[in-house]
mmCIF file of C-alpha atoms in Angstrom:
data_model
loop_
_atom_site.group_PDB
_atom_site.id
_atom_site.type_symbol
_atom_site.label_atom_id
_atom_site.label_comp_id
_atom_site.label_asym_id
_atom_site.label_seq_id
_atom_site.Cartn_x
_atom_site.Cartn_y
_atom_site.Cartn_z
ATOM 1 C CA UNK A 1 -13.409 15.797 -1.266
ATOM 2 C CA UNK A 2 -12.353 11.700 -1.190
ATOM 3 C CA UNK A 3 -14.652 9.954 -3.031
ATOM 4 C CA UNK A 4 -17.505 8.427 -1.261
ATOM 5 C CA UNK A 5 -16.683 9.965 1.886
ATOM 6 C CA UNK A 6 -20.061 11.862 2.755
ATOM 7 C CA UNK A 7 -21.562 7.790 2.960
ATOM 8 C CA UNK A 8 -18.447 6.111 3.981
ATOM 9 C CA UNK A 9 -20.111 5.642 7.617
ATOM 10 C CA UNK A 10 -23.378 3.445 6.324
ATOM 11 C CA UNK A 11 -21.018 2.018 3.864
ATOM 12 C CA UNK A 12 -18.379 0.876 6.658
ATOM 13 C CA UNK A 13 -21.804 -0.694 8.731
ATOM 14 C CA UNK A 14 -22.753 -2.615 5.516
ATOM 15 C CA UNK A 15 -19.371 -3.725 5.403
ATOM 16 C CA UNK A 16 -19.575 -5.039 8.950
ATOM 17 C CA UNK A 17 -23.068 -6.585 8.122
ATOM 18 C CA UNK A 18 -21.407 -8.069 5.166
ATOM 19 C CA UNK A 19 -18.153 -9.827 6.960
ATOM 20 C CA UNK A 20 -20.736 -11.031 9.481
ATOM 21 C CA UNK A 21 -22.975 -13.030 6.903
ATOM 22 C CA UNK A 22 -19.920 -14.040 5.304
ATOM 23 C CA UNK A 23 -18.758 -15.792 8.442
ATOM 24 C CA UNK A 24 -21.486 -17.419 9.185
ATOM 25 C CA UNK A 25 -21.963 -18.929 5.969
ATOM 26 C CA UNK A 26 -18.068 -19.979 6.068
ATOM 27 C CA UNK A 27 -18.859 -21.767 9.571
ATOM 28 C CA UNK A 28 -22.107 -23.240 8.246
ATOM 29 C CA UNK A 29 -20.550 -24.526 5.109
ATOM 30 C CA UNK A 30 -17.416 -26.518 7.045
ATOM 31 C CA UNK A 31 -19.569 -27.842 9.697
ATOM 32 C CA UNK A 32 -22.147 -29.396 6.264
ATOM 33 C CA UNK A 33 -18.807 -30.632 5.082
ATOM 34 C CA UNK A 34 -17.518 -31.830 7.939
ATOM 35 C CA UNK A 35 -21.113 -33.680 8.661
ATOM 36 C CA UNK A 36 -21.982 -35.448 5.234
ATOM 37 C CA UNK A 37 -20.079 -34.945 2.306
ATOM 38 C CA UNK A 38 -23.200 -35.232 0.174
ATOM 39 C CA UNK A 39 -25.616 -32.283 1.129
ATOM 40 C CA UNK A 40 -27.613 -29.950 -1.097
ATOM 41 C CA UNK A 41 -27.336 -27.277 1.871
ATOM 42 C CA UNK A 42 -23.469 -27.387 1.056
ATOM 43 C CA UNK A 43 -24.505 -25.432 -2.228
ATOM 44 C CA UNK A 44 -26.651 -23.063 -0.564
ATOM 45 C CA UNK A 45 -24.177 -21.985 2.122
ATOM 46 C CA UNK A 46 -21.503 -21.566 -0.743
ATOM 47 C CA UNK A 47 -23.761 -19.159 -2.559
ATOM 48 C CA UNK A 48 -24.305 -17.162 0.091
ATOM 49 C CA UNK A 49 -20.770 -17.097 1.358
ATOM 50 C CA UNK A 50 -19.903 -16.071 -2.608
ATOM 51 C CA UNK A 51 -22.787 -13.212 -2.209
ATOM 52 C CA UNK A 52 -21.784 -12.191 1.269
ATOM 53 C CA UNK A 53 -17.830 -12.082 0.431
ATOM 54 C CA UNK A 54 -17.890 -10.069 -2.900
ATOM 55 C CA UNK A 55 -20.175 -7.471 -1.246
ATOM 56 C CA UNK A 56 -17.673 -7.591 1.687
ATOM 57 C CA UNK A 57 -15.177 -7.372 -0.717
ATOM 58 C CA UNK A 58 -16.989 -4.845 -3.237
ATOM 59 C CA UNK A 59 -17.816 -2.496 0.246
ATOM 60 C CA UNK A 60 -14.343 -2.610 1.363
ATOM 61 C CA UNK A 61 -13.171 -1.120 -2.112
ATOM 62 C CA UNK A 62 -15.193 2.005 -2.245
ATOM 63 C CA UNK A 63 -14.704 2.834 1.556
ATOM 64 C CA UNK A 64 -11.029 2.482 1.581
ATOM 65 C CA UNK A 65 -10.290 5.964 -0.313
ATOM 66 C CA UNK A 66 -11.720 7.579 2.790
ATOM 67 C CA UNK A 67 -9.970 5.241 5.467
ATOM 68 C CA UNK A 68 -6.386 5.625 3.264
ATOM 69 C CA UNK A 69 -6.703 9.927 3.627
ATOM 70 C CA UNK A 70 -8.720 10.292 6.933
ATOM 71 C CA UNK A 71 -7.670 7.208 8.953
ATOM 72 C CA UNK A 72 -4.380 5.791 7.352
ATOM 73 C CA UNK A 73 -2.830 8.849 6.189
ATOM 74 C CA UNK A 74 -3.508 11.508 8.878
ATOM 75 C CA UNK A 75 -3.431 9.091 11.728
ATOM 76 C CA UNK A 76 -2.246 5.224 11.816
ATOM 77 C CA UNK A 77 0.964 5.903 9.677
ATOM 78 C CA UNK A 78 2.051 8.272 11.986
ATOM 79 C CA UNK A 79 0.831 7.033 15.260
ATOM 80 C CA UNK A 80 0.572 3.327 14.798
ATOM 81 C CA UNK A 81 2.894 2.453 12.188
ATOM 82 C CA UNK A 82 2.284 -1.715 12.664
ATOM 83 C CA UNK A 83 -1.276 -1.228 12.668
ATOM 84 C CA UNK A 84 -0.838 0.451 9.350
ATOM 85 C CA UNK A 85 1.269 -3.358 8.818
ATOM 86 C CA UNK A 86 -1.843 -5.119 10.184
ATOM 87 C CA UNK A 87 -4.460 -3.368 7.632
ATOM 88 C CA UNK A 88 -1.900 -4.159 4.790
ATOM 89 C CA UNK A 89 -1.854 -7.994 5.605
ATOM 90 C CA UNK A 90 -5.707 -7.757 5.904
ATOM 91 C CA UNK A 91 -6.618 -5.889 2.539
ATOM 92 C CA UNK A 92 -4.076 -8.717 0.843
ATOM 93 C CA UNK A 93 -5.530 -11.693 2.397
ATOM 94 C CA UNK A 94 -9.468 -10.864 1.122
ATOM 95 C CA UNK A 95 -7.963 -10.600 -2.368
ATOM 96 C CA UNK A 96 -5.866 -13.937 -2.204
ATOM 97 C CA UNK A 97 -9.247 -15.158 -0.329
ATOM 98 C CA UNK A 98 -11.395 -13.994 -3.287
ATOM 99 C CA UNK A 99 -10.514 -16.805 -5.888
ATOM 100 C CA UNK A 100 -11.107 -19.554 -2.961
ATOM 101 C CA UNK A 101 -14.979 -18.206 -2.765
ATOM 102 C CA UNK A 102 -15.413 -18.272 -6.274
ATOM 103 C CA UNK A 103 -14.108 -21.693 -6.230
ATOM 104 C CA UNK A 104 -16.154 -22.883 -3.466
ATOM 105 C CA UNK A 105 -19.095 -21.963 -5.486
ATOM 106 C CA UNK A 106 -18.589 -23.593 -8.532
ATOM 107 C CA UNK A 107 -17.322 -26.884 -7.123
ATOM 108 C CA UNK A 108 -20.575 -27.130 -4.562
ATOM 109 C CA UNK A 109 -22.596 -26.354 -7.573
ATOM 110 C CA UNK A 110 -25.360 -29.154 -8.480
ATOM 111 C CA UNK A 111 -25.105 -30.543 -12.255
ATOM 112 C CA UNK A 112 -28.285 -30.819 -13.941
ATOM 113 C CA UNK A 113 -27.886 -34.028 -16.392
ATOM 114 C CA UNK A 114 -31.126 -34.106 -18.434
ATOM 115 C CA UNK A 115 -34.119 -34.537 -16.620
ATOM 116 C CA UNK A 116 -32.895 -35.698 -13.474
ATOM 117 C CA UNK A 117 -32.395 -33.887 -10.375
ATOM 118 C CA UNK A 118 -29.109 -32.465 -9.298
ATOM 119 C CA UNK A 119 -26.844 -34.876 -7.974
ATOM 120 C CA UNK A 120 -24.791 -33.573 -5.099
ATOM 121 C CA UNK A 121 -21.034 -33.834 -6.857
ATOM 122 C CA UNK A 122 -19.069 -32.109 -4.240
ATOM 123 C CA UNK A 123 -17.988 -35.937 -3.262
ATOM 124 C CA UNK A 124 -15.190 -36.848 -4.473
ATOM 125 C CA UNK A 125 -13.739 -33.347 -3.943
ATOM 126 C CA UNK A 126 -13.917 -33.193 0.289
ATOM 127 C CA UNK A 127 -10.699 -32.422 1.135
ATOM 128 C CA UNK A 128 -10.288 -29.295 -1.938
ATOM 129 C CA UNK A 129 -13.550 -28.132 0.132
ATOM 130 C CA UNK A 130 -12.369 -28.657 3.183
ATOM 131 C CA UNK A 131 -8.791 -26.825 2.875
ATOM 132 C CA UNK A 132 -10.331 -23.689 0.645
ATOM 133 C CA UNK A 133 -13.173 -22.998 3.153
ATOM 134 C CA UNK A 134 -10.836 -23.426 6.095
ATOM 135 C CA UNK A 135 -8.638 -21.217 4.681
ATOM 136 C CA UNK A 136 -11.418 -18.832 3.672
ATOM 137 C CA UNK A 137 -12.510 -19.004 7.367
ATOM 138 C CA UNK A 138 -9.219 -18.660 8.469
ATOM 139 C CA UNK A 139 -8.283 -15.054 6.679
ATOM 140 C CA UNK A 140 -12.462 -13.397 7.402
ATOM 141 C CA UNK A 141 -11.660 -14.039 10.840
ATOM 142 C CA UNK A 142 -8.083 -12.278 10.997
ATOM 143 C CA UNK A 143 -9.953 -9.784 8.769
ATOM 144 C CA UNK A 144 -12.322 -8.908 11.255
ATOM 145 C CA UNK A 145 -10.221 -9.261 14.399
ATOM 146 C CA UNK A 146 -7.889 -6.740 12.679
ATOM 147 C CA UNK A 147 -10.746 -4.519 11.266
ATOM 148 C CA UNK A 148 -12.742 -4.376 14.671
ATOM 149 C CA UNK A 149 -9.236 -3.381 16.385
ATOM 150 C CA UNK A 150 -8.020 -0.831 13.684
ATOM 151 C CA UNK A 151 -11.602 0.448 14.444
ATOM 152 C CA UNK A 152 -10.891 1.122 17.975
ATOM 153 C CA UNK A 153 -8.008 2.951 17.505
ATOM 154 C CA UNK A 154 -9.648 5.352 14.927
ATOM 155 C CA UNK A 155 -12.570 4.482 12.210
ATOM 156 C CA UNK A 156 -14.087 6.827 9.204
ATOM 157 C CA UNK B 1 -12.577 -35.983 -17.355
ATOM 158 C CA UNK B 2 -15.704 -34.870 -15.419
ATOM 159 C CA UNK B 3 -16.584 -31.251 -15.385
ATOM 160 C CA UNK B 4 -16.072 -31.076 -11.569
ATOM 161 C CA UNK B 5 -12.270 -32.576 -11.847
ATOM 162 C CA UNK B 6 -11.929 -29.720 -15.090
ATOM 163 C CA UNK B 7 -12.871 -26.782 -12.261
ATOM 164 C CA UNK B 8 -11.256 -28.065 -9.444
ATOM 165 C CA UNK B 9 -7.708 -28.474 -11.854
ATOM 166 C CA UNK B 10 -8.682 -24.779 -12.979
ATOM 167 C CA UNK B 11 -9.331 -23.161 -9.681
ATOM 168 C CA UNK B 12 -6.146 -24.636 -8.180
ATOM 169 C CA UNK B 13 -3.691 -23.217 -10.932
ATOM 170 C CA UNK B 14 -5.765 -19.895 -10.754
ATOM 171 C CA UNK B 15 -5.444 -19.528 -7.147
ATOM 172 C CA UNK B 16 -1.524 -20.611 -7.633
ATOM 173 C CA UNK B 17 -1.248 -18.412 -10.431
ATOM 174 C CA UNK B 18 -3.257 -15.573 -8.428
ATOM 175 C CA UNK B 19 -0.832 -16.263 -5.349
ATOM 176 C CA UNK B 20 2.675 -15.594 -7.988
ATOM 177 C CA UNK B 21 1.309 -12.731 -9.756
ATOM 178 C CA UNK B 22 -0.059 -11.025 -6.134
ATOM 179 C CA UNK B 23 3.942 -11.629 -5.052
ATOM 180 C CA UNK B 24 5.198 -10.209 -7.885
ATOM 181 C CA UNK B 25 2.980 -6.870 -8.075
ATOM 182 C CA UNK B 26 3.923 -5.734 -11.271
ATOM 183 C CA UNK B 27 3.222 -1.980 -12.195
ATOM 184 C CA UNK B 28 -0.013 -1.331 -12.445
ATOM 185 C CA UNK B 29 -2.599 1.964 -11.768
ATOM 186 C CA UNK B 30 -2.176 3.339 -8.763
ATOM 187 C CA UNK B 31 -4.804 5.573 -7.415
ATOM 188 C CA UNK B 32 -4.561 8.673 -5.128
ATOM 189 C CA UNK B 33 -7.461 9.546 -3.488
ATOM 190 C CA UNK B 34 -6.837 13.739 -2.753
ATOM 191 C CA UNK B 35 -6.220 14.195 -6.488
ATOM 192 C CA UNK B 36 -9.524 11.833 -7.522
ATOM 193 C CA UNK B 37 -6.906 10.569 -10.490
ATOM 194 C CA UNK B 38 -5.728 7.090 -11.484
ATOM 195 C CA UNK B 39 -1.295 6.892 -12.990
ATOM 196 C CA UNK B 40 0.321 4.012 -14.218
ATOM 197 C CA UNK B 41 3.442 4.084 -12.261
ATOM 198 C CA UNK B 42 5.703 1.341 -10.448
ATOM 199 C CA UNK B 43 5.815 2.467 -7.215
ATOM 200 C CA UNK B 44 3.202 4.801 -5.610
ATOM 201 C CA UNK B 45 4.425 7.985 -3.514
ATOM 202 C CA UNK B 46 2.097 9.991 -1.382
ATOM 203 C CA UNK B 47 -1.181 9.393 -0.390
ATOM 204 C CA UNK B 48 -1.523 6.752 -2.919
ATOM 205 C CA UNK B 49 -3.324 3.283 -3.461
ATOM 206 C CA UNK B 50 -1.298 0.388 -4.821
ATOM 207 C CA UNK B 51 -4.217 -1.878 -3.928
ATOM 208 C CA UNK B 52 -6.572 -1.579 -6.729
ATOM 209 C CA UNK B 53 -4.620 -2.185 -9.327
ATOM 210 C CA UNK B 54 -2.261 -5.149 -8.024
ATOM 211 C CA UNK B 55 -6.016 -6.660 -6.382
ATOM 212 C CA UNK B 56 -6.886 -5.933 -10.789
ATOM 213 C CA UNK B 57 -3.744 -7.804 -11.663
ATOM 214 C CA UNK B 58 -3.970 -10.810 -9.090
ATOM 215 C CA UNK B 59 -7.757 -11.358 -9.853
ATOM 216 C CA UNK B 60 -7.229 -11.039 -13.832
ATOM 217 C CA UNK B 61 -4.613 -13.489 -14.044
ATOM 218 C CA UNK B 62 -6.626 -16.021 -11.500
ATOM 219 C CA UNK B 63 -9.827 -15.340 -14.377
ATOM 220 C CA UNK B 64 -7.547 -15.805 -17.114
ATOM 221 C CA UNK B 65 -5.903 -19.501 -15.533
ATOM 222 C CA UNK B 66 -9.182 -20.333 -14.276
ATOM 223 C CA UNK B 67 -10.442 -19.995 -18.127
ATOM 224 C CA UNK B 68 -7.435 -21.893 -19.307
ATOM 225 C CA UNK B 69 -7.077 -24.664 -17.399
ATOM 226 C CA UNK B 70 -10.852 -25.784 -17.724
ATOM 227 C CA UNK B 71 -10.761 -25.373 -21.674
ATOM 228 C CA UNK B 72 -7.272 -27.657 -21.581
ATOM 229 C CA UNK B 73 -8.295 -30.277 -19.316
ATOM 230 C CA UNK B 74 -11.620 -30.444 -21.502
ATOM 231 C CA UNK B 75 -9.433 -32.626 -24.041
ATOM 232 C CA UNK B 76 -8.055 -35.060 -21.486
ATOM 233 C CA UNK B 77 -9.934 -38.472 -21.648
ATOM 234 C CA UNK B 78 -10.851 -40.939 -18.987
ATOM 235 C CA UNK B 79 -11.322 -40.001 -14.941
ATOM 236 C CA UNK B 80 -9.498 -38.460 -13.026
ATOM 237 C CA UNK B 81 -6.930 -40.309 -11.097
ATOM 238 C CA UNK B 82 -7.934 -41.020 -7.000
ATOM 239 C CA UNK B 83 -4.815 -39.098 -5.311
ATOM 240 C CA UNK B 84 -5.664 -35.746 -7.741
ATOM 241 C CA UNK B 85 -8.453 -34.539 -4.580
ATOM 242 C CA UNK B 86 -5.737 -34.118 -2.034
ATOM 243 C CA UNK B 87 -2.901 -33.019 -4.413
ATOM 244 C CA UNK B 88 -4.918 -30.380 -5.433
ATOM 245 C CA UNK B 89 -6.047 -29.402 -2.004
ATOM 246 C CA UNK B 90 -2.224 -29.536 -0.438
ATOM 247 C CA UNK B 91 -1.361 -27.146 -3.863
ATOM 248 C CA UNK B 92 -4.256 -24.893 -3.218
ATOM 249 C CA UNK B 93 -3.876 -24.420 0.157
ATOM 250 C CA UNK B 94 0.009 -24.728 0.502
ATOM 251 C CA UNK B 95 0.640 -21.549 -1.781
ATOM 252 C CA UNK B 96 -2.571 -19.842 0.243
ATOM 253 C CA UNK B 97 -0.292 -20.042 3.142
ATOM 254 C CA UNK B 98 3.031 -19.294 1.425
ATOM 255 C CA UNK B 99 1.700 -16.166 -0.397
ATOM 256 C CA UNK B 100 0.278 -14.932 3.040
ATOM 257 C CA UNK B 101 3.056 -15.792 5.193
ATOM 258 C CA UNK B 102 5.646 -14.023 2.749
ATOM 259 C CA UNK B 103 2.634 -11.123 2.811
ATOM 260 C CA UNK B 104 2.799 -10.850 6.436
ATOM 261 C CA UNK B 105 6.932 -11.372 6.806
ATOM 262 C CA UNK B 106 7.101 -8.288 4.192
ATOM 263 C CA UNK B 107 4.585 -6.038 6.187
ATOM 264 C CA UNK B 108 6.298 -6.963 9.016
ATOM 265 C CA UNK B 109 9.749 -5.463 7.744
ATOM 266 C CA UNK B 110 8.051 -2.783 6.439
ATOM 267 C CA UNK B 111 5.874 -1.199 8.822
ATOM 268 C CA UNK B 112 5.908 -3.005 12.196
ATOM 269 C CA UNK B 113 9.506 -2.790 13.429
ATOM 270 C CA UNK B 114 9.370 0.926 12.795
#
């Protein structure tokens, strides 16, 4: 018995839900940046991109036991070697995109000085924003081209 | 320096960092699913799962630069200069695109020309 594998089907959907939020939130956050450079709703779409990704990313991680033995193993290596490639490129790219979404988050985050409200300090740091959350965007929509087509040759 | 130039320093050399160590893949636990058991070993055979443990060793070292980097540049005095925004973003996303084009040359060898 692979771990997980009696829920890995409601596990895979949340995953989908997941990578759906998470693009959305990517989207949302370039076009803020893109728009004004000094927006409160910068901070909110980075939080939820940070929530959305590591569940993504946490949902991915305990599924992937049963896709490796049932999907991988017994199917794709032997049938579709270069789809086997594709997964391996995608799996790679959400961990290199991990650190971007964490990073994302902490540099849209408002400082609190005193009293005051939260100044908006994501400013001066535009084009770090703009290149990590393209970049982001970029790999969560190979991601999901790759996972929807790996999924029609053969799923969990 | 102002603590937004200390994190966006920090997360640049983590993600750099991240992007070497991820390259490298140094031994690590390797998991194999049918047995439900973890081994340290450098290479996995079988049903095995490399992942996990080089995702562990790509993400620790990213924590551990992050932590560095924004404890170091807490020392440095005055602001930062104007050209460090777009330095930092060509760095950042320059050895994004590296690390995942050398990823995807490397799969490529490996699995799609069979």
């Amino acid at each position: 018995m692979i771990v997980f594998e009696s829920s890995a089907k409601i596990l895979q959907f949340l995953h989908l839900l997941a990578a759906v939020t998470s693009i959305a939130a990517c989207v949302h956050l370039i076009v803020r940046l893109v728009r004004s450079r000094v927006d409160r709703r910068i901070y909110v779409h980075a939080r939820t991109l940070l929530v959305a990704y590591v569940s993504l990313y946490g949902l991915g991680s305990v599924v992937y036991p049963t896709f490796r033995v049932r999907v991988r193993a017994e199917f794709l290596d032997r049938a579709y070697p270069w789809a086997t490639g594709l997964f391996e490129i995608k799996e790679q790219a959400a961990t290199l995109a991990l650190l971007p979404v964490i990073g994302l988050f902490l540099l849209t985050r408002p400082v609190w000085k005193g009293a005051e409200r939260p100044r908006a300090t994501q400013r001066g740091h535009a084009p770090l924003l703009l290149g990590l959350s393209s970049m982001v965007l970029l790999v969560l929509l190979f991601n999901a081209c790759v996972g929807w087509y790996l999924g029609t040759l053969g799923s969990v | 320096m102002q603590p937004k130039d200390r994190i966006a320093i920090a997360i640049c050399a983590a993600i750099l960092v991240a992007c070497v160590v991820h390259l490298v893949a140094p031994p690590s636990f390797i998991y194999y699913p049918l047995e439900r058991s973890w081994r340290w070993e450098r290479a996995e055979s079988g049903v095995a799962m490399f992942w996990y443990g080089r995702s562990a060793w790509t993400l620790a070292a990213g924590a551990a630069v992050f932590g560095m980097g924004y404890f170091a540049t807490g020392r440095m005095r005055g602001e930062a200069p104007a050209w460090l925004p777009k330095a930092l973003a060509l760095l950042s996303v320059g050895s994004l695109v590296l690390a995942l084009g050398l990823i995807a040359r490397h799969e490529w060898a490996s699995w799609m020309l069979r």
